[in-house]
Coordinates of C-alpha atoms in Angstrom, one line a residue:
A137 CA 5.7 7.1 -3.5
A138 CA 8.3 4.4 -4.1
G139 CA 8.7 5.2 -7.7
L140 CA 8.9 8.9 -7.1
G141 CA 11.5 8.4 -4.3
A142 CA 13.6 6.3 -6.7
L143 CA 13.3 8.8 -9.5
A144 CA 14.2 11.7 -7.2
T145 CA 17.2 9.8 -5.9
L146 CA 18.4 9.1 -9.4
W147 CA 17.9 12.8 -10.3
V148 CA 19.8 14.0 -7.2
F149 CA 22.8 11.8 -7.9
K150 CA 22.6 12.6 -11.6
S151 CA 22.3 9.0 -12.5
E152 CA 20.5 7.7 -15.6
L153 CA 17.3 5.8 -15.8
N154 CA 18.4 2.5 -17.4
I155 CA 17.4 -1.2 -17.4
Y156 CA 19.1 -1.7 -14.0
S157 CA 17.2 1.1 -12.4
F158 CA 13.9 -0.2 -13.8
V159 CA 14.7 -3.6 -12.2
G160 CA 15.3 -1.8 -9.0
I161 CA 12.0 0.1 -9.2
I162 CA 10.1 -3.1 -9.8
M163 CA 11.8 -4.8 -6.8
L164 CA 11.1 -1.7 -4.8
I165 CA 7.4 -1.7 -5.6
G166 CA 7.1 -5.4 -4.6
I167 CA 8.7 -4.7 -1.2
V168 CA 6.5 -1.6 -0.5
K169 CA 3.4 -3.5 -1.6
K170 CA 4.2 -6.4 0.7
N171 CA 4.7 -4.1 3.7
A172 CA 1.3 -2.4 3.1
I173 CA -0.4 -5.7 2.6
M174 CA 1.0 -7.0 5.9
M175 CA -0.4 -4.1 7.8
I176 CA -3.8 -4.1 6.1
D177 CA -4.3 -7.9 6.3
F178 CA -3.7 -7.8 10.0
A179 CA -6.2 -5.0 10.4
L180 CA -8.9 -6.7 8.3
E181 CA -8.5 -9.9 10.4
S182 CA -8.8 -7.9 13.6
Q183 CA -12.0 -6.3 12.3
R184 CA -13.5 -9.5 11.2
L185 CA -12.6 -11.7 14.2
H186 CA -12.9 -9.2 17.0
N187 CA -15.4 -6.6 15.5
A188 CA -12.8 -3.9 16.3
P189 CA -13.3 -0.4 14.9
A190 CA -11.1 0.4 11.9
A191 CA -9.0 2.9 13.8
D192 CA -8.3 0.4 16.6
A193 CA -7.6 -2.4 14.1
I194 CA -5.1 -0.4 12.1
Y195 CA -3.4 0.9 15.2
E196 CA -2.9 -2.6 16.5
A197 CA -1.7 -3.7 13.1
C198 CA 0.9 -0.9 13.1
L199 CA 2.2 -1.9 16.5
V200 CA 2.3 -5.6 15.7
R201 CA 3.6 -5.4 12.1
F202 CA 6.1 -2.6 12.6
R203 CA 9.0 -4.9 13.4
P204 CA 8.5 -7.3 10.4
I205 CA 8.1 -4.3 8.1
M206 CA 11.2 -2.6 9.3
M207 CA 13.2 -5.9 9.1
T208 CA 12.2 -6.4 5.5
T209 CA 13.0 -2.8 4.6
M210 CA 16.4 -2.8 6.4
A211 CA 17.4 -6.1 4.9
A212 CA 16.7 -4.7 1.4
L213 CA 18.3 -1.4 2.2
M214 CA 21.5 -3.0 3.6
G215 CA 21.6 -5.4 0.7
T216 CA 21.5 -2.7 -2.0
L217 CA 23.6 -0.1 -0.2
P218 CA 26.9 -1.5 -1.4
I219 CA 25.5 -1.4 -5.0
A220 CA 24.4 2.2 -4.5
L221 CA 27.8 3.2 -3.2
G222 CA 29.2 1.8 -6.5
L223 CA 32.6 0.5 -5.6
G224 CA 34.5 -1.9 -7.8
A225 CA 34.8 -2.8 -11.4
G226 CA 31.7 -2.2 -13.5
S227 CA 29.9 -0.5 -10.6
E228 CA 28.9 2.5 -12.8
A229 CA 26.5 0.2 -14.6
R230 CA 24.9 -1.3 -11.5
R231 CA 24.8 1.9 -9.4
P232 CA 21.4 3.1 -10.7
L233 CA 19.8 -0.1 -9.4
G234 CA 21.2 0.5 -5.9
L235 CA 20.3 4.2 -5.9
A236 CA 16.7 3.5 -7.1
V237 CA 16.1 0.9 -4.4
V238 CA 17.8 2.8 -1.5
G239 CA 16.2 6.2 -2.3
G240 CA 12.8 4.6 -3.0
L241 CA 12.9 2.6 0.2
V242 CA 13.7 5.6 2.4
V243 CA 11.0 7.7 0.9
S244 CA 8.3 5.0 0.7
Q245 CA 9.0 3.7 4.2
L246 CA 8.3 7.0 5.7
L247 CA 5.2 7.5 3.7
T248 CA 3.9 4.0 4.0
L249 CA 4.1 4.0 7.8
Y250 CA 2.0 7.2 8.0
I251 CA -0.2 7.1 4.9
T252 CA -1.4 3.5 4.9
P253 CA -3.2 3.8 8.3
V254 CA -4.9 7.1 7.3
F255 CA -5.9 5.6 3.9
Y256 CA -7.3 2.5 5.6
I257 CA -9.5 4.6 8.0
Y258 CA -10.8 6.7 5.1
M259 CA -11.6 3.7 3.0
D260 CA -13.5 2.2 6.0
R261 CA -15.5 5.4 6.3
V262 CA -16.3 5.3 2.5
R263 CA -17.4 1.7 2.8
G264 CA -19.6 2.6 5.8
L265 CA -21.3 5.4 3.7
F266 CA -22.1 3.0 0.9
E267 CA -23.5 0.4 3.4
R268 CA -25.7 3.0 5.0
R269 CA -27.0 4.2 1.6
K270 CA -27.7 0.6 0.6
K271 CA -29.6 0.0 3.9
D272 CA -31.6 3.2 3.6
S273 CA -32.6 2.4 0.0
H274 CA -33.8 -1.1 1.0
K275 CA -35.7 0.3 4.0
S276 CA -37.5 3.0 2.0
G277 CA -38.4 0.6 -0.8
T278 CA -36.7 2.6 -3.6
H279 CA -34.8 -0.4 -5.0
T280 CA -36.1 -1.8 -8.3
P281 CA -37.8 -5.2 -8.2
E282 CA -36.0 -8.0 -10.2
H283 CA -38.9 -8.6 -12.5
V284 CA -38.7 -5.1 -14.0
H285 CA -35.2 -5.8 -15.4
E286 CA -36.5 -8.7 -17.5
G287 CA -37.4 -6.4 -20.4
A288 CA -40.5 -4.8 -21.9
L289 CA -42.0 -8.1 -23.1
G290 CA -41.4 -10.0 -19.9
Y291 CA -38.8 -12.5 -21.1

């Protein structure tokens, strides 16, 4: 989402994809990744320590981590906004960096705050399905004993 937002912003402003914009996209991906990790890490700790359901854990993570995520995003946004506006000598070379970061942050922030919790809950459900299948296969005795894997000659 971050990269697509950056590329779309560059396209809308008819700016070229150059080395500066690539640097901006790499920085952008790092910021967005950190925001998602902050949210997911808090939810995992809540699940492990308090045995909270996934939906409750990610909801609490969204509430508690919203402020730090917004502070990081706004600091990066306000820091690169002057570059994106492109005022001053040599600004036409640096402008793609600012546009990539500002556009990518706006798009990815909206998607991250909504998509990350949904993805977390779905992944927890998938993990639950695999655990149930594993339990069912052990209960029914359909798993293969270890000595069968040794080979035809037994060594």
